[in-house]
Short mmCIF file of C-alpha atoms in Angstrom, two decimals:
data_model
loop_
_atom_site.label_atom_id
_atom_site.label_comp_id
_atom_site.label_asym_id
_atom_site.label_seq_id
_atom_site.Cartn_x
_atom_site.Cartn_y
_atom_site.Cartn_z
CA MET H 1094 225.80 -37.70 230.38
CA LYS H 1095 222.77 -39.54 228.40
CA ILE H 1096 223.56 -37.25 225.33
CA THR H 1097 227.03 -38.45 225.61
CA ASN H 1098 226.05 -42.13 225.63
CA GLU H 1099 223.58 -41.59 222.75
CA LYS H 1100 226.30 -39.72 220.56
CA MET H 1101 228.69 -42.59 221.44
CA ARG H 1102 225.85 -45.32 220.52
CA ASP H 1103 225.45 -43.52 217.45
CA GLU H 1104 228.80 -43.34 216.15
CA LEU H 1105 229.46 -47.03 217.20
CA THR H 1106 226.23 -48.19 215.43
CA ARG H 1107 227.69 -46.40 212.30
CA LEU H 1108 231.02 -47.98 212.56
CA TYR H 1109 229.48 -51.21 213.12
CA THR H 1110 227.14 -50.93 210.00
CA ASP H 1111 230.06 -49.87 208.13
CA TYR H 1112 231.91 -52.80 208.96
CA ALA H 1113 229.41 -55.15 208.12
CA ARG H 1114 228.63 -53.63 204.75
CA GLU H 1115 232.51 -53.69 203.98
CA ARG H 1116 232.69 -57.31 205.40
CA GLU H 1117 230.42 -58.39 202.84
CA LYS H 1118 231.99 -56.65 200.21
CA ILE H 1119 235.04 -58.80 201.00
CA GLU H 1120 233.08 -62.04 201.04
CA LYS H 1121 231.56 -61.14 198.14
CA GLU H 1122 234.84 -60.16 196.12
CA ALA H 1123 236.41 -63.45 197.65
CA LYS H 1124 233.97 -65.72 196.28
CA GLU H 1125 233.97 -64.04 192.89
CA ASN H 1126 237.98 -64.55 192.85
CA GLY H 1127 237.84 -67.96 194.11
CA GLU H 1128 239.60 -67.07 197.25
CA TRP H 1129 236.77 -67.78 199.51
CA LEU H 1130 237.31 -71.55 201.50
CA GLU H 1131 234.13 -73.58 202.20
CA ILE H 1132 235.94 -75.37 205.00
CA GLY H 1133 236.16 -74.57 208.91
CA LEU H 1134 234.33 -71.81 210.53
CA ASP H 1135 237.77 -69.54 210.60
CA SER H 1136 239.25 -70.34 207.28
CA ASN H 1137 238.37 -66.89 206.00
CA GLN H 1138 239.31 -64.88 208.84
CA HIS H 1139 242.55 -63.70 207.18
CA LEU H 1140 240.48 -61.89 204.56
CA PHE H 1141 238.88 -59.52 207.36
CA LYS H 1142 242.10 -59.08 209.60
CA LYS H 1143 243.04 -55.75 207.98
CA LEU H 1144 239.39 -54.63 208.58
CA ASN H 1145 239.23 -56.06 211.71
CA ASP H 1146 242.41 -54.41 213.29
CA GLU H 1147 240.88 -50.95 211.84
CA VAL H 1148 237.60 -51.11 213.41
CA LYS H 1149 238.96 -52.37 217.10
CA LYS H 1150 241.08 -49.04 216.58
CA LYS H 1151 238.07 -46.91 215.75
CA GLU H 1152 236.04 -48.40 218.59
CA LYS H 1153 238.55 -47.77 220.97
CA MET H 1154 239.01 -44.23 220.20
CA ILE H 1155 235.02 -43.42 219.96
CA ILE H 1156 234.95 -44.96 223.74
CA LEU H 1157 238.04 -43.09 224.61
CA LYS H 1158 236.75 -39.83 223.43
CA TYR H 1159 233.25 -39.95 225.36
CA SER H 1160 234.66 -41.35 228.35
CA LYS H 1161 236.71 -38.30 228.89
CA LYS H 1162 233.55 -36.05 229.20
#
């Protein structure tokens, strides 16, 4: 069980690291293109919607994969 948890944690860590990297890339591109809004905390969330949805889906798949073992 410990090995399974470690593998799941490693996969999730990789997923979140890739997510952070991609999010930074999207933010940088949005700022360069003048799409980035400086008002409000949630004013740019629409830029990350597709990425957030993909990460949530992958996260659920990883958790499900290791919960079966």
